[in-house]
Amino acid sequence: MEDIGARILAGDHQVQYGQNQRTKIKALVVDDNMINQALHRTLLRNLGIENHVVGNGREAVDVHCSGRRFDLILMDLDMPVMNGIEATKKLRAMGIQSTIAGVSSRSVDENIQEFWEAGLDDYQQKPLNFPKLVSILQKVNHSV
Amino acid sequence: MEVGQMQRQWLDYTKSLFLEGFLDGQFLQLQQLQDESNPDFVVEVVSLFFEDSEKLLNDLTSALGQQSVDFKRVDAHVHQLKGSSSSIGAQRVKNACIALRNYCEEQNIEGCIGCLQQVKHEYNMVKNKLENLFRLEQQIVAAGGSIPMTELGF
């Protein structure tokens, strides 16, 4: 493996930026709505973030059971089969420490307390856009 | 029509859609996400919105036509339509959905039915406007021009 640390010390900031903030972040989009799937995946891709999309909370748990891990999970709330609250609880119970950001069309005062308590690190009201995604990513960078 | 003229027409038409409140900043966000690697992004997402909305409007019509209306079901459909319309920036559809949800909370059937007509009306209007916009874009591209996104100046 390359010694990234040495290159950063030598002043190669491009490496630092590229490794920590862009290419290295892997994201999982959990949303049942195809419009939001397309929007979230394109927002992430335009920031150079590799991403995988699933359609409900059960699939998000399954993909983790198969061993895949992500730095960031964008979690919808209202979904069929398993909603965002149950999925977040299950993932935390499995020891998943990824940054989980709740992203739903409910406003912050529309009883999302239970969602936060399930183990969220952040919450943004839909529709997601660049400023909201960048604010979520700052939380990822702090925990990486 | 020459390309320059079509491009000016596109700019005026796009601006009018924002000024008249049919579209909001979220639609601009979709336009900004479209690039060479993803040239049909806006049309693709808006087509998904059309499909989704038509299904939800049918579901809503049938849910409100039942003998005893299941308001929870109505609310779930409206919630989805509100989410889809806000994701593409169809502001007037979104606002009509918010009004419909309020009637739904009050369990006011007459109010819900009247409001559903308003949602359908707003949906048909924005659909028509977006189809005009896309047609104009196709004509510009077919004539060898490009869409003057940066000249929108937002």
mmCIF file of N, CA and C in Angstrom, chain A residues 67-140:
data_model
loop_
_atom_site.group_PDB
_atom_site.id
_atom_site.type_symbol
_atom_site.label_atom_id
_atom_site.label_comp_id
_atom_site.label_asym_id
_atom_site.label_seq_id
_atom_site.Cartn_x
_atom_site.Cartn_y
_atom_site.Cartn_z
ATOM 1 N N GLY A 67 -21.913 -8.545 4.192
ATOM 2 C CA GLY A 67 -20.538 -8.124 4.457
ATOM 3 C C GLY A 67 -20.139 -6.761 3.899
ATOM 4 N N ARG A 68 -21.017 -6.112 3.150
ATOM 5 C CA ARG A 68 -20.630 -4.815 2.604
ATOM 6 C C ARG A 68 -20.723 -3.736 3.680
ATOM 7 N N ARG A 69 -19.821 -2.746 3.581
ATOM 8 C CA ARG A 69 -19.815 -1.649 4.548
ATOM 9 C C ARG A 69 -19.741 -0.322 3.815
ATOM 10 N N PHE A 70 -20.332 0.711 4.402
ATOM 11 C CA PHE A 70 -20.398 2.041 3.793
ATOM 12 C C PHE A 70 -20.007 3.097 4.818
ATOM 13 N N ASP A 71 -19.460 4.211 4.324
ATOM 14 C CA ASP A 71 -19.125 5.302 5.242
ATOM 15 C C ASP A 71 -20.374 6.104 5.579
ATOM 16 N N LEU A 72 -21.280 6.164 4.594
ATOM 17 C CA LEU A 72 -22.466 6.989 4.754
ATOM 18 C C LEU A 72 -23.701 6.226 4.290
ATOM 19 N N ILE A 73 -24.776 6.334 5.067
ATOM 20 C CA ILE A 73 -26.052 5.741 4.657
ATOM 21 C C ILE A 73 -27.095 6.858 4.636
ATOM 22 N N LEU A 74 -27.724 7.074 3.464
ATOM 23 C CA LEU A 74 -28.813 8.052 3.361
ATOM 24 C C LEU A 74 -30.107 7.266 3.509
ATOM 25 N N MET A 75 -30.762 7.429 4.661
ATOM 26 C CA MET A 75 -31.897 6.571 5.032
ATOM 27 C C MET A 75 -33.236 7.306 4.960
ATOM 28 N N ASP A 76 -34.121 6.805 4.101
ATOM 29 C CA ASP A 76 -35.491 7.334 4.025
ATOM 30 C C ASP A 76 -36.253 6.853 5.264
ATOM 31 N N LEU A 77 -37.378 7.488 5.573
ATOM 32 C CA LEU A 77 -38.165 7.061 6.740
ATOM 33 C C LEU A 77 -39.309 6.113 6.343
ATOM 34 N N ASP A 78 -40.247 6.621 5.520
ATOM 35 C CA ASP A 78 -41.407 5.805 5.160
ATOM 36 C C ASP A 78 -41.092 4.911 3.968
ATOM 37 N N MET A 79 -40.973 3.610 4.225
ATOM 38 C CA MET A 79 -40.684 2.644 3.145
ATOM 39 C C MET A 79 -41.465 1.370 3.408
ATOM 40 N N PRO A 80 -41.797 0.618 2.352
ATOM 41 C CA PRO A 80 -42.474 -0.669 2.569
ATOM 42 C C PRO A 80 -41.495 -1.703 3.145
ATOM 43 N N VAL A 81 -42.026 -2.808 3.609
ATOM 44 C CA VAL A 81 -41.276 -3.953 4.164
ATOM 45 C C VAL A 81 -40.605 -3.596 5.497
ATOM 46 N N MET A 82 -39.649 -2.650 5.464
ATOM 47 C CA MET A 82 -39.039 -2.207 6.721
ATOM 48 C C MET A 82 -38.742 -0.715 6.610
ATOM 49 N N ASN A 83 -39.245 0.064 7.566
ATOM 50 C CA ASN A 83 -39.032 1.512 7.478
ATOM 51 C C ASN A 83 -37.652 1.920 7.999
ATOM 52 N N GLY A 84 -37.361 3.206 7.902
ATOM 53 C CA GLY A 84 -36.041 3.719 8.256
ATOM 54 C C GLY A 84 -35.716 3.609 9.732
ATOM 55 N N ILE A 85 -36.749 3.698 10.585
ATOM 56 C CA ILE A 85 -36.510 3.612 12.035
ATOM 57 C C ILE A 85 -36.047 2.200 12.408
ATOM 58 N N GLU A 86 -36.815 1.199 11.940
ATOM 59 C CA GLU A 86 -36.452 -0.200 12.247
ATOM 60 C C GLU A 86 -35.083 -0.548 11.673
ATOM 61 N N ALA A 87 -34.852 -0.106 10.422
ATOM 62 C CA ALA A 87 -33.586 -0.446 9.754
ATOM 63 C C ALA A 87 -32.409 0.177 10.494
ATOM 64 N N THR A 88 -32.562 1.437 10.920
ATOM 65 C CA THR A 88 -31.471 2.107 11.636
ATOM 66 C C THR A 88 -31.191 1.390 12.958
ATOM 67 N N LYS A 89 -32.269 1.018 13.666
ATOM 68 C CA LYS A 89 -32.088 0.279 14.929
ATOM 69 C C LYS A 89 -31.354 -1.033 14.699
ATOM 70 N N LYS A 90 -31.788 -1.783 13.673
ATOM 71 C CA LYS A 90 -31.160 -3.078 13.379
ATOM 72 C C LYS A 90 -29.682 -2.907 13.033
ATOM 73 N N LEU A 91 -29.384 -1.905 12.188
ATOM 74 C CA LEU A 91 -27.994 -1.690 11.777
ATOM 75 C C LEU A 91 -27.127 -1.332 12.985
ATOM 76 N N ARG A 92 -27.641 -0.467 13.872
ATOM 77 C CA ARG A 92 -26.871 -0.102 15.075
ATOM 78 C C ARG A 92 -26.689 -1.322 15.976
ATOM 79 N N ALA A 93 -27.755 -2.158 16.064
ATOM 80 C CA ALA A 93 -27.655 -3.368 16.894
ATOM 81 C C ALA A 93 -26.620 -4.340 16.327
ATOM 82 N N MET A 94 -26.417 -4.284 14.997
ATOM 83 C CA MET A 94 -25.411 -5.137 14.356
ATOM 84 C C MET A 94 -24.010 -4.554 14.521
ATOM 85 N N GLY A 95 -23.930 -3.385 15.165
ATOM 86 C CA GLY A 95 -22.631 -2.758 15.375
ATOM 87 C C GLY A 95 -22.151 -1.902 14.204
ATOM 88 N N ILE A 96 -23.050 -1.558 13.302
ATOM 89 C CA ILE A 96 -22.674 -0.716 12.153
ATOM 90 C C ILE A 96 -22.469 0.716 12.643
ATOM 91 N N GLN A 97 -21.264 1.266 12.393
ATOM 92 C CA GLN A 97 -20.945 2.600 12.905
ATOM 93 C C GLN A 97 -20.928 3.668 11.826
ATOM 94 N N SER A 98 -21.416 3.316 10.637
ATOM 95 C CA SER A 98 -21.450 4.284 9.536
ATOM 96 C C SER A 98 -22.224 5.532 9.955
ATOM 97 N N THR A 99 -21.927 6.638 9.290
ATOM 98 C CA THR A 99 -22.735 7.839 9.493
ATOM 99 C C THR A 99 -24.084 7.571 8.845
ATOM 100 N N ILE A 100 -25.153 7.624 9.628
ATOM 101 C CA ILE A 100 -26.491 7.416 9.060
ATOM 102 C C ILE A 100 -27.240 8.750 9.099
ATOM 103 N N ALA A 101 -27.615 9.231 7.915
ATOM 104 C CA ALA A 101 -28.376 10.471 7.826
ATOM 105 C C ALA A 101 -29.800 10.149 7.407
ATOM 106 N N GLY A 102 -30.752 10.543 8.231
ATOM 107 C CA GLY A 102 -32.155 10.391 7.870
ATOM 108 C C GLY A 102 -32.484 11.438 6.821
ATOM 109 N N VAL A 103 -33.152 11.013 5.736
ATOM 110 C CA VAL A 103 -33.548 11.956 4.682
ATOM 111 C C VAL A 103 -34.997 11.631 4.343
ATOM 112 N N SER A 104 -35.902 12.481 4.811
ATOM 113 C CA SER A 104 -37.306 12.194 4.533
ATOM 114 C C SER A 104 -38.049 13.499 4.277
ATOM 115 N N SER A 105 -39.268 13.385 3.756
ATOM 116 C CA SER A 105 -39.990 14.621 3.447
ATOM 117 C C SER A 105 -40.692 15.196 4.671
ATOM 118 N N ARG A 106 -40.573 14.509 5.820
ATOM 119 C CA ARG A 106 -41.154 15.093 7.033
ATOM 120 C C ARG A 106 -40.274 16.245 7.510
ATOM 121 N N SER A 107 -40.931 17.316 7.966
ATOM 122 C CA SER A 107 -40.160 18.454 8.460
ATOM 123 C C SER A 107 -39.611 18.103 9.839
ATOM 124 N N VAL A 108 -38.647 18.885 10.314
ATOM 125 C CA VAL A 108 -37.961 18.535 11.565
ATOM 126 C C VAL A 108 -38.897 18.477 12.772
ATOM 127 N N ASP A 109 -40.057 19.169 12.702
ATOM 128 C CA ASP A 109 -40.953 19.125 13.866
ATOM 129 C C ASP A 109 -42.075 18.089 13.712
ATOM 130 N N GLU A 110 -42.027 17.305 12.622
ATOM 131 C CA GLU A 110 -43.074 16.299 12.384
ATOM 132 C C GLU A 110 -42.663 14.936 12.962
ATOM 133 N N ASN A 111 -42.736 14.800 14.242
ATOM 134 C CA ASN A 111 -42.302 13.607 14.993
ATOM 135 C C ASN A 111 -41.246 12.703 14.345
ATOM 136 N N ILE A 112 -40.060 13.263 14.234
ATOM 137 C CA ILE A 112 -38.948 12.441 13.752
ATOM 138 C C ILE A 112 -38.038 12.061 14.922
ATOM 139 N N GLN A 113 -38.491 12.403 16.162
ATOM 140 C CA GLN A 113 -37.717 12.088 17.358
ATOM 141 C C GLN A 113 -37.349 10.599 17.417
ATOM 142 N N GLU A 114 -38.344 9.761 17.109
ATOM 143 C CA GLU A 114 -38.128 8.314 17.167
ATOM 144 C C GLU A 114 -37.053 7.884 16.157
ATOM 145 N N PHE A 115 -37.037 8.596 15.019
ATOM 146 C CA PHE A 115 -36.040 8.309 13.980
ATOM 147 C C PHE A 115 -34.641 8.656 14.509
ATOM 148 N N TRP A 116 -34.508 9.846 15.092
ATOM 149 C CA TRP A 116 -33.224 10.256 15.687
ATOM 150 C C TRP A 116 -32.776 9.225 16.728
ATOM 151 N N GLU A 117 -33.716 8.827 17.592
ATOM 152 C CA GLU A 117 -33.356 7.921 18.692
ATOM 153 C C GLU A 117 -32.962 6.527 18.207
ATOM 154 N N ALA A 118 -33.378 6.178 17.001
ATOM 155 C CA ALA A 118 -32.984 4.876 16.443
ATOM 156 C C ALA A 118 -31.481 4.837 16.162
ATOM 157 N N GLY A 119 -30.849 6.029 16.098
ATOM 158 C CA GLY A 119 -29.391 6.053 15.914
ATOM 159 C C GLY A 119 -28.879 6.901 14.764
ATOM 160 N N LEU A 120 -29.620 7.977 14.452
ATOM 161 C CA LEU A 120 -29.153 8.852 13.358
ATOM 162 C C LEU A 120 -28.008 9.753 13.818
ATOM 163 N N ASP A 121 -27.169 10.150 12.838
ATOM 164 C CA ASP A 121 -26.128 11.146 13.098
ATOM 165 C C ASP A 121 -26.547 12.508 12.573
ATOM 166 N N ASP A 122 -27.513 12.500 11.648
ATOM 167 C CA ASP A 122 -27.941 13.752 11.031
ATOM 168 C C ASP A 122 -29.332 13.535 10.458
ATOM 169 N N TYR A 123 -30.015 14.650 10.192
ATOM 170 C CA TYR A 123 -31.313 14.547 9.543
ATOM 171 C C TYR A 123 -31.480 15.720 8.595
ATOM 172 N N GLN A 124 -31.927 15.452 7.367
ATOM 173 C CA GLN A 124 -32.211 16.512 6.410
ATOM 174 C C GLN A 124 -33.574 16.259 5.787
ATOM 175 N N GLN A 125 -34.320 17.345 5.632
ATOM 176 C CA GLN A 125 -35.626 17.207 4.995
ATOM 177 C C GLN A 125 -35.446 17.173 3.478
ATOM 178 N N LYS A 126 -36.215 16.287 2.827
ATOM 179 C CA LYS A 126 -36.202 16.245 1.368
ATOM 180 C C LYS A 126 -36.867 17.509 0.830
ATOM 181 N N PRO A 127 -36.574 17.934 -0.367
ATOM 182 C CA PRO A 127 -35.656 17.283 -1.301
ATOM 183 C C PRO A 127 -34.191 17.568 -0.996
ATOM 184 N N LEU A 128 -33.391 16.542 -1.215
ATOM 185 C CA LEU A 128 -31.960 16.675 -1.003
ATOM 186 C C LEU A 128 -31.372 17.520 -2.132
ATOM 187 N N ASN A 129 -30.384 18.355 -1.796
ATOM 188 C CA ASN A 129 -29.674 19.140 -2.808
ATOM 189 C C ASN A 129 -28.196 19.218 -2.395
ATOM 190 N N PHE A 130 -27.382 19.924 -3.172
ATOM 191 C CA PHE A 130 -25.948 19.970 -2.860
ATOM 192 C C PHE A 130 -25.647 20.527 -1.462
ATOM 193 N N PRO A 131 -26.221 21.700 -1.094
ATOM 194 C CA PRO A 131 -25.896 22.222 0.246
ATOM 195 C C PRO A 131 -26.237 21.241 1.367
ATOM 196 N N LYS A 132 -27.385 20.568 1.271
ATOM 197 C CA LYS A 132 -27.771 19.620 2.323
ATOM 198 C C LYS A 132 -26.831 18.418 2.350
ATOM 199 N N LEU A 133 -26.468 17.919 1.154
ATOM 200 C CA LEU A 133 -25.576 16.763 1.095
ATOM 201 C C LEU A 133 -24.191 17.122 1.631
ATOM 202 N N VAL A 134 -23.712 18.318 1.289
ATOM 203 C CA VAL A 134 -22.394 18.743 1.773
ATOM 204 C C VAL A 134 -22.405 18.835 3.303
ATOM 205 N N SER A 135 -23.514 19.314 3.854
ATOM 206 C CA SER A 135 -23.583 19.406 5.312
ATOM 207 C C SER A 135 -23.573 18.014 5.953
ATOM 208 N N ILE A 136 -24.201 17.044 5.302
ATOM 209 C CA ILE A 136 -24.146 15.654 5.798
ATOM 210 C C ILE A 136 -22.707 15.132 5.714
ATOM 211 N N LEU A 137 -22.045 15.422 4.579
ATOM 212 C CA LEU A 137 -20.688 14.900 4.365
ATOM 213 C C LEU A 137 -19.696 15.420 5.398
ATOM 214 N N GLN A 138 -19.959 16.618 5.932
ATOM 215 C CA GLN A 138 -19.058 17.138 6.965
ATOM 216 C C GLN A 138 -19.071 16.236 8.189
ATOM 217 N N LYS A 139 -20.219 15.641 8.475
ATOM 218 C CA LYS A 139 -20.296 14.710 9.612
ATOM 219 C C LYS A 139 -19.519 13.421 9.308
ATOM 220 N N VAL A 140 -19.534 13.001 8.048
ATOM 221 C CA VAL A 140 -18.788 11.798 7.682
ATOM 222 C C VAL A 140 -17.303 12.056 7.863
#
